[in-house]
PDB file of C-alpha atoms in Angstrom:
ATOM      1  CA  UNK K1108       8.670  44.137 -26.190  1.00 42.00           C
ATOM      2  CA  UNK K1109       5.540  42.725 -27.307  1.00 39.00           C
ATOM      3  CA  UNK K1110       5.934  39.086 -26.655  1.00 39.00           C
ATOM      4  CA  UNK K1111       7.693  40.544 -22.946  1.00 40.00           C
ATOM      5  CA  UNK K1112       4.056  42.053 -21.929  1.00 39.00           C
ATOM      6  CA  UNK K1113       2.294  38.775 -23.010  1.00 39.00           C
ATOM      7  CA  UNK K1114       4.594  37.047 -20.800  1.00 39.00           C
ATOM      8  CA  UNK K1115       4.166  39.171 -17.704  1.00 43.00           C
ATOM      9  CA  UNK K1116       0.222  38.767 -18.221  1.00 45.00           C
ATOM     10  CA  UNK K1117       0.063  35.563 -18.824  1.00 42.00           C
ATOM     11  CA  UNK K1118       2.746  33.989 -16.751  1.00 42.00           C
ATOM     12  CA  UNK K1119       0.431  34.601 -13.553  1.00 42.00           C
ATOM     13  CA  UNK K1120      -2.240  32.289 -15.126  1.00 45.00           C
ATOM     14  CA  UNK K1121      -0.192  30.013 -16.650  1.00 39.00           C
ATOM     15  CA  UNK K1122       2.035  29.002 -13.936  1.00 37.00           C
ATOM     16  CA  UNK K1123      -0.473  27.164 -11.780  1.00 37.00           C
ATOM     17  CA  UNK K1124      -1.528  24.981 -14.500  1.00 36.00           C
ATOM     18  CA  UNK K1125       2.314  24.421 -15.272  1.00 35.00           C
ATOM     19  CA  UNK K1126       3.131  23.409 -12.390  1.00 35.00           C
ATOM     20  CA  UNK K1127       0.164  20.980 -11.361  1.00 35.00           C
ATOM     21  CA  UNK K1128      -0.018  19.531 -14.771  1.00 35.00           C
ATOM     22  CA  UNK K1129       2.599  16.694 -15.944  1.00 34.00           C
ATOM     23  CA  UNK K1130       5.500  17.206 -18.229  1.00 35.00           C
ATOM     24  CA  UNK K1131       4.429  17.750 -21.612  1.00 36.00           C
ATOM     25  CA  UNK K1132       4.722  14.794 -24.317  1.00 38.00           C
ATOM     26  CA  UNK K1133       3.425  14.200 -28.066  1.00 41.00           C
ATOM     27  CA  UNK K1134       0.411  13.789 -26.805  1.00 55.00           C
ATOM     28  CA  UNK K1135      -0.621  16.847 -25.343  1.00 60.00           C
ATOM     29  CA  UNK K1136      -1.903  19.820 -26.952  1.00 72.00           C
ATOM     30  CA  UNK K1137      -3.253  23.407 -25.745  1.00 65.00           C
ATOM     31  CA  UNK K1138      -6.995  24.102 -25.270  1.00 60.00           C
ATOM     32  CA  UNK K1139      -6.590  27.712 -24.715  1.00 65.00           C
ATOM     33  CA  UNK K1140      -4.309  28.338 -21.926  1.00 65.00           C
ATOM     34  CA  UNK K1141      -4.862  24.662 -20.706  1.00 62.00           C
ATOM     35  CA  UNK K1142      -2.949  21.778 -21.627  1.00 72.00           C
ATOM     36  CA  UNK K1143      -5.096  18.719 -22.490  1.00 63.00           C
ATOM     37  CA  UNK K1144      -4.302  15.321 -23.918  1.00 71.00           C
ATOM     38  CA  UNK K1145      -4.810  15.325 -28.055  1.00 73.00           C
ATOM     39  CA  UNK K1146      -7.916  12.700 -27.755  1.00 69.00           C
ATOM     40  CA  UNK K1147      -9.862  15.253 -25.705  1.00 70.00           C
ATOM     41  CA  UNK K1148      -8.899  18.581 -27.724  1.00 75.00           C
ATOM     42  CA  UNK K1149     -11.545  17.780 -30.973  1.00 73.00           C
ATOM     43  CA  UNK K1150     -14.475  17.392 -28.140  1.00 74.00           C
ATOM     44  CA  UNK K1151     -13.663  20.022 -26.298  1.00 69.00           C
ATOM     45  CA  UNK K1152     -13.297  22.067 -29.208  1.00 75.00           C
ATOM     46  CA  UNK K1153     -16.824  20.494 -30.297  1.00 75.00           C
ATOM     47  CA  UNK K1154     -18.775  21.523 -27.271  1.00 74.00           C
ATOM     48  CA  UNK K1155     -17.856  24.778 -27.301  1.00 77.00           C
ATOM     49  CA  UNK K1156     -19.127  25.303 -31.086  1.00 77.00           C
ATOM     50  CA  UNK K1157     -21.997  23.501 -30.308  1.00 77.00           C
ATOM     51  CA  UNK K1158     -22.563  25.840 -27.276  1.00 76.00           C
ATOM     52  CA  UNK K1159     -22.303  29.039 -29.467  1.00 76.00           C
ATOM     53  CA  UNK K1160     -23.644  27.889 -32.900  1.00 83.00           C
ATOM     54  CA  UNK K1161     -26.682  29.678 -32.413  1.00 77.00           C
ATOM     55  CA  UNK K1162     -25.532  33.060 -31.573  1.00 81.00           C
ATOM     56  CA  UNK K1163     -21.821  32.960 -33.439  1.00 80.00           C
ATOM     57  CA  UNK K1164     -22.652  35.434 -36.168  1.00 80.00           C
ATOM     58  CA  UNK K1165     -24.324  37.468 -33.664  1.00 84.00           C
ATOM     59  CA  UNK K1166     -21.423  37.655 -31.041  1.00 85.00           C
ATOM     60  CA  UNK K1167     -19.106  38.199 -33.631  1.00 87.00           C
ATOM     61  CA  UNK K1168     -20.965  41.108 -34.642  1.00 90.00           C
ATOM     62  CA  UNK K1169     -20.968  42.397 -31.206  1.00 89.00           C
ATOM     63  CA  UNK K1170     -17.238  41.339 -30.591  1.00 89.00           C
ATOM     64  CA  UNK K1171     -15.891  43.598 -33.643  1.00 91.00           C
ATOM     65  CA  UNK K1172     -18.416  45.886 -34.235  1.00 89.00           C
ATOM     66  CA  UNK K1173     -19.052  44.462 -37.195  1.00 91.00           C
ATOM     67  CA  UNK K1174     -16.024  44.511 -39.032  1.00 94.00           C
ATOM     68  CA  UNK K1175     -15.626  40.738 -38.947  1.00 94.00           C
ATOM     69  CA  UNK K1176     -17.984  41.820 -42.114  1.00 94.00           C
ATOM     70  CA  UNK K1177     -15.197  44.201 -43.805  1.00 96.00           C
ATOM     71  CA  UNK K1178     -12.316  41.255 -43.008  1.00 96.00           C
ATOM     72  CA  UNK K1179     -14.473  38.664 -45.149  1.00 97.00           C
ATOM     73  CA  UNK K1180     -15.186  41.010 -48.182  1.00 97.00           C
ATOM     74  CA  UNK K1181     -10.975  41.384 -48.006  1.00 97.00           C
ATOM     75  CA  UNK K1182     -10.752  37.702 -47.969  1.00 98.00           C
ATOM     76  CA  UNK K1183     -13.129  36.873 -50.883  1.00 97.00           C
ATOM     77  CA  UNK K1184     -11.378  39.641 -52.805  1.00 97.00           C
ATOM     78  CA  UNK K1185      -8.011  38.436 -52.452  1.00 97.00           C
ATOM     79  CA  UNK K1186      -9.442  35.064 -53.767  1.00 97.00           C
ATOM     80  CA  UNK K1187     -10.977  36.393 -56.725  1.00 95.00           C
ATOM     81  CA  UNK K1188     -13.201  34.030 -57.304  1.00 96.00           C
ATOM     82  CA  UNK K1189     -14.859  33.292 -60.547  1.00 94.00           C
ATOM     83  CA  UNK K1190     -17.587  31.410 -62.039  1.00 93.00           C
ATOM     84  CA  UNK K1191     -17.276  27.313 -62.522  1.00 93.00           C
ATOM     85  CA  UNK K1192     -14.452  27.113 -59.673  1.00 96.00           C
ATOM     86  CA  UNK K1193     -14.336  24.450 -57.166  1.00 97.00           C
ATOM     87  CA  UNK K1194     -13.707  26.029 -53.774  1.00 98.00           C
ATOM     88  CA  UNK K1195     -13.670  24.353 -50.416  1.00 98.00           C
ATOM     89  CA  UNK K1196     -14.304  26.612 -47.315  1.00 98.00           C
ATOM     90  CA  UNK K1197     -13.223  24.639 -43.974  1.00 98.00           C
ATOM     91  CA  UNK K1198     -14.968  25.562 -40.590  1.00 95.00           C
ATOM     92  CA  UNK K1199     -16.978  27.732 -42.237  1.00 94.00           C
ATOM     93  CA  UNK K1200     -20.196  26.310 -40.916  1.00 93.00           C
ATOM     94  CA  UNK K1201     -22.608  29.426 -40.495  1.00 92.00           C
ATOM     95  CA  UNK K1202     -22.017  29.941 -44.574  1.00 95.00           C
ATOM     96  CA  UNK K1203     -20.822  33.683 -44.129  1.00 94.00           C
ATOM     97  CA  UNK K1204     -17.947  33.040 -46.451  1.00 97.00           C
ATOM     98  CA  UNK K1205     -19.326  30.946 -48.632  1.00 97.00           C
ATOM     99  CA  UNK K1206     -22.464  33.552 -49.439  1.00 97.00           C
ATOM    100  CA  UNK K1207     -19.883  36.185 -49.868  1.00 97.00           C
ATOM    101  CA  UNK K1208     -18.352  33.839 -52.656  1.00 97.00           C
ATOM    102  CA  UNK K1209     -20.835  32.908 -54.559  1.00 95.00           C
ATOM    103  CA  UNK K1210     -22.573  36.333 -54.330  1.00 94.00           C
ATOM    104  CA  UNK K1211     -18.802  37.663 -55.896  1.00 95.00           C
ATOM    105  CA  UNK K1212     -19.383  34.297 -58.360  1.00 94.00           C
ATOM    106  CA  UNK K1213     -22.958  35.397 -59.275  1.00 89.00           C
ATOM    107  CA  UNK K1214     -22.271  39.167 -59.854  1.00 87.00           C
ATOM    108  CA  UNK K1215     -19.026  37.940 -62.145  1.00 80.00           C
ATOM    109  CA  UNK K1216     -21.347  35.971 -64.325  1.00 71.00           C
ATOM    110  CA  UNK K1217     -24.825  38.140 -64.523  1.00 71.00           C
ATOM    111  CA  UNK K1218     -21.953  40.725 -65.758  1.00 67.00           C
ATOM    112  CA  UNK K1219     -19.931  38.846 -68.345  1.00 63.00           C
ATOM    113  CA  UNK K1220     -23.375  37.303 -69.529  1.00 63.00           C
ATOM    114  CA  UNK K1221     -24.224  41.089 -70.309  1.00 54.00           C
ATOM    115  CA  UNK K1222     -20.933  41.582 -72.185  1.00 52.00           C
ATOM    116  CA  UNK K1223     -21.282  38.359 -74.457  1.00 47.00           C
ATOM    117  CA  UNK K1224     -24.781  37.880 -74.622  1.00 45.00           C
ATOM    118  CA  UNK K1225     -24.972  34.111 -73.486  1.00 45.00           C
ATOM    119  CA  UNK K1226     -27.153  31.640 -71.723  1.00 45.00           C
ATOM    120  CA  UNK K1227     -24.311  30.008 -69.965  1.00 44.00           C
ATOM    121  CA  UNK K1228     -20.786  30.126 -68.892  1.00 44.00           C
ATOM    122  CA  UNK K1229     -19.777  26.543 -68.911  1.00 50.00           C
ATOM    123  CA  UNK K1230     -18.943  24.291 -65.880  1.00 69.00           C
ATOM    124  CA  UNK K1231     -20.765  24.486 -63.050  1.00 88.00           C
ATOM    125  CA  UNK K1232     -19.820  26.730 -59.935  1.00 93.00           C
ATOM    126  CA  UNK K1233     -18.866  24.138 -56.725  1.00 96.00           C
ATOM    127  CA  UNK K1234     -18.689  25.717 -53.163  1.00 97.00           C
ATOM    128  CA  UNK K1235     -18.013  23.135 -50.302  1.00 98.00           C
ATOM    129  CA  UNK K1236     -18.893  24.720 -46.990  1.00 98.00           C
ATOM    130  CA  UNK K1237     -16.951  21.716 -44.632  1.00 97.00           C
ATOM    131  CA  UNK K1238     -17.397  22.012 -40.570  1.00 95.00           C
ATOM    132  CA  UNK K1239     -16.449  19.535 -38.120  1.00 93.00           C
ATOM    133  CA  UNK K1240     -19.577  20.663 -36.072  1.00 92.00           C
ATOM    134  CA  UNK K1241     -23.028  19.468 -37.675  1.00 92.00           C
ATOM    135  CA  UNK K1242     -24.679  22.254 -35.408  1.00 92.00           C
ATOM    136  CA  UNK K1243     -22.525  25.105 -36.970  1.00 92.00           C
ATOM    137  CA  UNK K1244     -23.463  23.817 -40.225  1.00 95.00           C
ATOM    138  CA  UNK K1245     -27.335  23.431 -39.041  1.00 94.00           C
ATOM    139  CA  UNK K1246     -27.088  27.356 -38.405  1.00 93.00           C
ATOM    140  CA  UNK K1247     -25.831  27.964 -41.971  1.00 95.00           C
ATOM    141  CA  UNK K1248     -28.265  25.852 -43.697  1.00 96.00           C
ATOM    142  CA  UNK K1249     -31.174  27.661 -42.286  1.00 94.00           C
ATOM    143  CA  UNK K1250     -29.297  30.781 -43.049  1.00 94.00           C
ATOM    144  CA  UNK K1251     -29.393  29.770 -46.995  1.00 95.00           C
ATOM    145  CA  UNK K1252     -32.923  29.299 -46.517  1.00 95.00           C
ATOM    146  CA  UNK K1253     -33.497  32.730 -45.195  1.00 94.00           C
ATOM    147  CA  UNK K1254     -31.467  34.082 -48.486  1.00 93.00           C
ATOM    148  CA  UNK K1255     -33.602  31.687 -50.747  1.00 92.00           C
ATOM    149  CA  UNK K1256     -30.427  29.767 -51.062  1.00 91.00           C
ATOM    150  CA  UNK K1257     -31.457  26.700 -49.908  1.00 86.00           C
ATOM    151  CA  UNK K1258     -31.510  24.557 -53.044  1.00 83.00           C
ATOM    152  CA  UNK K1259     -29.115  26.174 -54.598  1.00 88.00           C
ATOM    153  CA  UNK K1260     -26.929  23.654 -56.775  1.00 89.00           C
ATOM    154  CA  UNK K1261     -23.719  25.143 -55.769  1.00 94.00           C
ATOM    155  CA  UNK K1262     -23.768  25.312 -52.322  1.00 96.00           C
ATOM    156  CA  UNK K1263     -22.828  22.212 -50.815  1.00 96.00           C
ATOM    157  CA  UNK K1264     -22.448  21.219 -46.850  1.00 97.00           C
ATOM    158  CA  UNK K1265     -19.818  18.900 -45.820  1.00 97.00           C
ATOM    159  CA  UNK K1266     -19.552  17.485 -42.340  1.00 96.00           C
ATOM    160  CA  UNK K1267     -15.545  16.721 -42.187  1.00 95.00           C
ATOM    161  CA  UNK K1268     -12.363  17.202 -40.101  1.00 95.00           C
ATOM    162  CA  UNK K1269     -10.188  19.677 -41.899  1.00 96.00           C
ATOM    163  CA  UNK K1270      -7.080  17.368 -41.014  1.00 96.00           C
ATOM    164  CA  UNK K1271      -8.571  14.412 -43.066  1.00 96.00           C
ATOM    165  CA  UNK K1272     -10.318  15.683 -45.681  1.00 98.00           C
ATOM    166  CA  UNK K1273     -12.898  13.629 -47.592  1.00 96.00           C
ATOM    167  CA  UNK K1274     -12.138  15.593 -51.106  1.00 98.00           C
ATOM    168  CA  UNK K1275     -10.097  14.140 -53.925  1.00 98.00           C
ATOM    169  CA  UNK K1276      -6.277  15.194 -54.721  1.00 98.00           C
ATOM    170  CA  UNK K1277      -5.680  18.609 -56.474  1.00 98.00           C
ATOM    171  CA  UNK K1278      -9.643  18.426 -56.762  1.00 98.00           C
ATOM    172  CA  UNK K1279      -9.753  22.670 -55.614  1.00 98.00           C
ATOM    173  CA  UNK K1280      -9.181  25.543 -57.268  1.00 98.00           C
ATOM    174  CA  UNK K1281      -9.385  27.208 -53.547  1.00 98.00           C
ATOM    175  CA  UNK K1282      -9.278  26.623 -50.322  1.00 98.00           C
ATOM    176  CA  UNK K1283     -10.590  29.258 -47.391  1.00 98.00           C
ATOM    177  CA  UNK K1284     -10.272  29.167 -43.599  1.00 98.00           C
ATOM    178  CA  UNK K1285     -11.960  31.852 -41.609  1.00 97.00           C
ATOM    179  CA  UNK K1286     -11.308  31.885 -38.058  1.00 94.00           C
ATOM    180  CA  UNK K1287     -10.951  28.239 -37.649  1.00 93.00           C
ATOM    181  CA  UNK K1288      -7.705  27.281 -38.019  1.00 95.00           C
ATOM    182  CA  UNK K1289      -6.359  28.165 -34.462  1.00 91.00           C
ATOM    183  CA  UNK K1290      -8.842  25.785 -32.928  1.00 90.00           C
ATOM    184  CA  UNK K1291      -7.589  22.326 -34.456  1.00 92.00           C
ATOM    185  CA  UNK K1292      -5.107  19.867 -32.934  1.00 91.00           C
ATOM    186  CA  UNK K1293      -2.688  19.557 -35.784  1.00 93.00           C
ATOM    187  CA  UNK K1294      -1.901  22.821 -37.847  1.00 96.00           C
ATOM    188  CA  UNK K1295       0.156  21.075 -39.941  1.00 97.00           C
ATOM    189  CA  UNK K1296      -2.299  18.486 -40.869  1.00 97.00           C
ATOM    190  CA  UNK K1297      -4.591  21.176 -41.739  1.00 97.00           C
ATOM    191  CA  UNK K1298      -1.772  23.071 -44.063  1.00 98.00           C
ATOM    192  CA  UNK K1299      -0.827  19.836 -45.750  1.00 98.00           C
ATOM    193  CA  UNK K1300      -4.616  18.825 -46.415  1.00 98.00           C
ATOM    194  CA  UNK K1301      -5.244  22.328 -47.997  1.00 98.00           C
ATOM    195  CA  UNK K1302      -2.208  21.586 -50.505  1.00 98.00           C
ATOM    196  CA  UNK K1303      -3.215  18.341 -51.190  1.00 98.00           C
ATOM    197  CA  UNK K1304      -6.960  18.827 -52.510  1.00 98.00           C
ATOM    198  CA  UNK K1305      -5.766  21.853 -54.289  1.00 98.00           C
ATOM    199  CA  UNK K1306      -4.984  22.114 -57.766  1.00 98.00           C
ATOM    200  CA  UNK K1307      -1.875  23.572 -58.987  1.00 98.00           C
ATOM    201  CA  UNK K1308      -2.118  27.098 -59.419  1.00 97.00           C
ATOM    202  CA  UNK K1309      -4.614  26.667 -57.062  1.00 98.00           C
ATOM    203  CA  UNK K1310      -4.827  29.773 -53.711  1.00 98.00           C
ATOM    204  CA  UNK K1311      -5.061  28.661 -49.897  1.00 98.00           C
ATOM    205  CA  UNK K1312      -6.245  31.907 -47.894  1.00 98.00           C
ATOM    206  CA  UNK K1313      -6.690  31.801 -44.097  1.00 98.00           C
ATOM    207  CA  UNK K1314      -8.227  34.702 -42.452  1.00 97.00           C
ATOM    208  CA  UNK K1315      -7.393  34.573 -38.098  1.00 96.00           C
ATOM    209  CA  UNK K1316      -7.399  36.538 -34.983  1.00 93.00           C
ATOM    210  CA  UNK K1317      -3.631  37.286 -34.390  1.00 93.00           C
ATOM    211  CA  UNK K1318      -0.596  39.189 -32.877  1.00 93.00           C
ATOM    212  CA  UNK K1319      -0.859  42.689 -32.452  1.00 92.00           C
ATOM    213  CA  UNK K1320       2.070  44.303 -33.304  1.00 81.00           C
ATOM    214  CA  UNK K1321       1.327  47.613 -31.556  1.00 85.00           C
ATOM    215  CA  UNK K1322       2.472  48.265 -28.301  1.00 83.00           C
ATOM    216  CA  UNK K1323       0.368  50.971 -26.872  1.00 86.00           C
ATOM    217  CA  UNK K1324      -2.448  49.450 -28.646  1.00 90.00           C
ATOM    218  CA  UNK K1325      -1.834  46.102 -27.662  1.00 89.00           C
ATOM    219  CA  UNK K1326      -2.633  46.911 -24.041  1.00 89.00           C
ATOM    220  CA  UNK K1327      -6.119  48.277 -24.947  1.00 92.00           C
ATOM    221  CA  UNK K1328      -6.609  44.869 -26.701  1.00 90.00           C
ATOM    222  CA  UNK K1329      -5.850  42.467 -23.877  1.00 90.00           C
ATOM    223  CA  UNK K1330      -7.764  44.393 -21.749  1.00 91.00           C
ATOM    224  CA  UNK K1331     -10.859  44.095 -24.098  1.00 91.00           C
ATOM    225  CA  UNK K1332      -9.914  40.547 -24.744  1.00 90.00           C
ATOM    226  CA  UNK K1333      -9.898  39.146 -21.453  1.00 89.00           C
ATOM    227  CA  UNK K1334     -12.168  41.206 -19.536  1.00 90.00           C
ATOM    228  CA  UNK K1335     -14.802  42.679 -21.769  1.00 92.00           C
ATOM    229  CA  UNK K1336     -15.195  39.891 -24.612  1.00 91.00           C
ATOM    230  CA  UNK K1337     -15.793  36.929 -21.832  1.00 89.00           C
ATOM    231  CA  UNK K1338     -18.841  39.510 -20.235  1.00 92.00           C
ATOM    232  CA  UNK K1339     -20.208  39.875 -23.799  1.00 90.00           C
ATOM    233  CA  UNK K1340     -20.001  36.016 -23.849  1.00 87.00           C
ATOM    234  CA  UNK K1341     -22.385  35.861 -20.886  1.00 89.00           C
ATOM    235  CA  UNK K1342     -24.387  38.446 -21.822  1.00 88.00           C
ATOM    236  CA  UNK K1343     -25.408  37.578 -24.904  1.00 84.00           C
ATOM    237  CA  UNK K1344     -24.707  33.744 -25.150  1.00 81.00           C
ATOM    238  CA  UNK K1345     -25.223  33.089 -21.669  1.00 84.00           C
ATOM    239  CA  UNK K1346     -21.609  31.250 -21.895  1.00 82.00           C
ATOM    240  CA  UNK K1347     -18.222  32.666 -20.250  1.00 88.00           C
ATOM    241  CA  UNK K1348     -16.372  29.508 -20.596  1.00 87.00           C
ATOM    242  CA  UNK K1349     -16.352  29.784 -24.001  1.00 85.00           C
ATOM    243  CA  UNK K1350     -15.526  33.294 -25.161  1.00 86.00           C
ATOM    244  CA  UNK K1351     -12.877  32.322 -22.723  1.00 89.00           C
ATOM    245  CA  UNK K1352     -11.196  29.863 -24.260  1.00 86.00           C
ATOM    246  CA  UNK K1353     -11.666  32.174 -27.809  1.00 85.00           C
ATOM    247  CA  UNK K1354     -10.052  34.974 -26.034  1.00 88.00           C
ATOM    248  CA  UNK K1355      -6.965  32.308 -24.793  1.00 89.00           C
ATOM    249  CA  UNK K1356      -6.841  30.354 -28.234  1.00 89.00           C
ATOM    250  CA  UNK K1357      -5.667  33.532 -30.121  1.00 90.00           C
ATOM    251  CA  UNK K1358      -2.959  33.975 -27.725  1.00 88.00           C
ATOM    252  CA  UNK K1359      -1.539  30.428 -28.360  1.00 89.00           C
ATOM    253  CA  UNK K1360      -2.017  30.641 -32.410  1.00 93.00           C
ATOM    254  CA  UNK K1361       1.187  31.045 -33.947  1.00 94.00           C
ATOM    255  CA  UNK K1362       2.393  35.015 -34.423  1.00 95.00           C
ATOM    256  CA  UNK K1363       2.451  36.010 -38.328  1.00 97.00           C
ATOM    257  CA  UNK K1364       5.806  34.892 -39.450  1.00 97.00           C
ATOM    258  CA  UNK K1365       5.878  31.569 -37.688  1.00 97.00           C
ATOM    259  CA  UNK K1366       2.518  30.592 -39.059  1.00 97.00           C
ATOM    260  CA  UNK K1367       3.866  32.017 -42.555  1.00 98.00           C
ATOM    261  CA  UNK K1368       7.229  29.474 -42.015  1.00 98.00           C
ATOM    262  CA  UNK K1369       4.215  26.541 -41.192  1.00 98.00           C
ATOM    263  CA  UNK K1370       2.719  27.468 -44.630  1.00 98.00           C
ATOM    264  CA  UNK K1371       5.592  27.590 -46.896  1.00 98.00           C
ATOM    265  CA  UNK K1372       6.465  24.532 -44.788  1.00 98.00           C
ATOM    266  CA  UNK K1373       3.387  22.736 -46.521  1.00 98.00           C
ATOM    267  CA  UNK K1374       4.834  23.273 -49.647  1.00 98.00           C
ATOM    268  CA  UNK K1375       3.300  26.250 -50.202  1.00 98.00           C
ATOM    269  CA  UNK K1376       4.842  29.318 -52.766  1.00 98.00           C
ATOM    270  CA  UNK K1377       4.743  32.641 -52.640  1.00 98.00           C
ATOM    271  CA  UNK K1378       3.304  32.941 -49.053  1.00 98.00           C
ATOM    272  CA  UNK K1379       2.270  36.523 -48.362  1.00 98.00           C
ATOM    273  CA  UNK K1380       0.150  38.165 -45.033  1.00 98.00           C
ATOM    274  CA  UNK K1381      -1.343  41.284 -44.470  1.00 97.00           C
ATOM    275  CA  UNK K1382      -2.005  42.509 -41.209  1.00 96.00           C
ATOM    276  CA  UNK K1383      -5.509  44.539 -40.652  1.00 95.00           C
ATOM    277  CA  UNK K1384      -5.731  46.827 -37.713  1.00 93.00           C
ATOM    278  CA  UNK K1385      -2.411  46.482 -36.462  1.00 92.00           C
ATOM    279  CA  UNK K1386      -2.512  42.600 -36.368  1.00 93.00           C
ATOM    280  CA  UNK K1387      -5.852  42.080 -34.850  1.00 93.00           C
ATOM    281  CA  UNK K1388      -6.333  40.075 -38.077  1.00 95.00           C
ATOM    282  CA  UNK K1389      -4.293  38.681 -40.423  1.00 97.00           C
ATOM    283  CA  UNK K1390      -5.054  37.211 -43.693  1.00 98.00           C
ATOM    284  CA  UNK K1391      -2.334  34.538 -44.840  1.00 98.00           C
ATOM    285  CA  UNK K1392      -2.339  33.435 -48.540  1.00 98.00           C
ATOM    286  CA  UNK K1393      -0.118  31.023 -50.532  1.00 98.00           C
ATOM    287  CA  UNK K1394       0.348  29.356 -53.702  1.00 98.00           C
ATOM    288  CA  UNK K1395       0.253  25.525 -54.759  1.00 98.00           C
ATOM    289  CA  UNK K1396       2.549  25.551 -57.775  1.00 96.00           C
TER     290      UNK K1396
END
């Protein structure tokens, strides 16, 4: 019933880009509701984050009413981090996951430092905050700064594409992705990059905008979607366009089971999702073994 009302709303937008545009090939890829050519996907994708950079953490308070804020603590508690892991957090630029990490790190360690009376608790706590977009990753340096974080040894900012990643094999005790996935070419190249730098035993976790799984509720949710979120986009970003293309990328991401079949796909074990506010999230996690 669900995927029958997506159809009948989108089908009336879709259809006159079907039917102009050429027959699609393995080269061709979505950019929101638009079908582009692969090569022109990772710029597109790159203006738009370059457009917004400055007031992302500030729409996306606006957008959810904050509880984009309540979905990250969930995500950092279901990684459980602790203190001398490696982690790698992909598109997450603006450092909001990564600051909820190593706060979670830091509070771990003044804690069992209490308990056992020590200087020190060994290796060295690594968090690699990796972004495609040197202007998202501009915003979260200055951000560190603000929280007197800005030489802080194990914070460390990493221009790179998440479907070639720069890092070493089984290098990662975790891997995060917080609203970014959706917006790359190549899912799969993304999944099987997270289980190759990770080491075995090692968690991936991806927190995204999803499928709401709630009829009557699902109605109030396009509505907002498409009509009030693009508004807010102008209002406060001064940018339409690309609130838009947020709005439509969610509606092309995979729904919760298919992107769970993608993960285990990768190689992954134990893959598990949780749905938060009938689907308007979703965190995936799985398990390199």
């Amino acid at each position: 019933m669900a995927l029958r009302t997506l159809t009948r709303k989108v089908a009336p937008r879709l259809l006159p880009l079907l039917s102009s545009a050429s027959p699609l090939h393995s080269h061709a890829t979505s950019f929101g509701f638009k079908e582009v050519r692969e090569d022109e996907k990772s710029q597109l994708v790159g203006n738009v984050f370059s457009n917004v950079a400055s007031s992302y953490d500030l729409m996306n308070d606006v957008m959810t009413a904050g509880l984009h804020r309540l979905w990250k603590d969930r995500l950092v508690s279901e990684l459980n981090p602790f203190p001398g892991m490696k982690h790698l957090d992909v598109a997450g630029g603006t450092g909001d996951v990564a600051f909820r990490i190593l706060e979670t790190i830091n509070s771990t360690r003044r804690r069992a430092l209490q308990d056992v009376h020590e200087d020190g608790l060994g290796e060295e706590t690594q968090i690699y905050v990796c972004d495609i977009n040197p202007n998202m990753l501009d915003v979260g340096k200055k951000r560190a700064l603000e929280k007197g974080l800005g030489e802080h040894q194990s914070l460390i900012w990493v221009e790179g594409n998440a479907e070639a990643l720069s890092f070493e094999n089984a290098s990662m005790d975790g891997y995060t992705i917080a609203f970014g996935i959706r917006n790359v070419t190549h899912i799969e190249k993304v999944l099987a990059e997270a289980y190759r730098v990770l080491k075995p035993g090692g968690r991936f976790l991806c927190l995204e905008l999803s499928h709401v799984d709630v009829p009557v509720f699902k109605e109030v949710y396009d509505y907002y979607s498409f009509s009030v979120i693009p508004t807010l986009g102008q209002l406060i970003a001064g940018d339409r366009e690309s609130y838009q293309y947020l709005v439509e990328s969610i509606r092309r991401f995979p729904p919760q089971e298919t992107f769970s079949s993608m993960i285990a796909d990768a190689g992954f074990q134990k893959v598990e999702y949780e749905n938060l506010i009938g689907g308007v999230v979703a965190i995936h996690s799985g398990l390199k073994v």
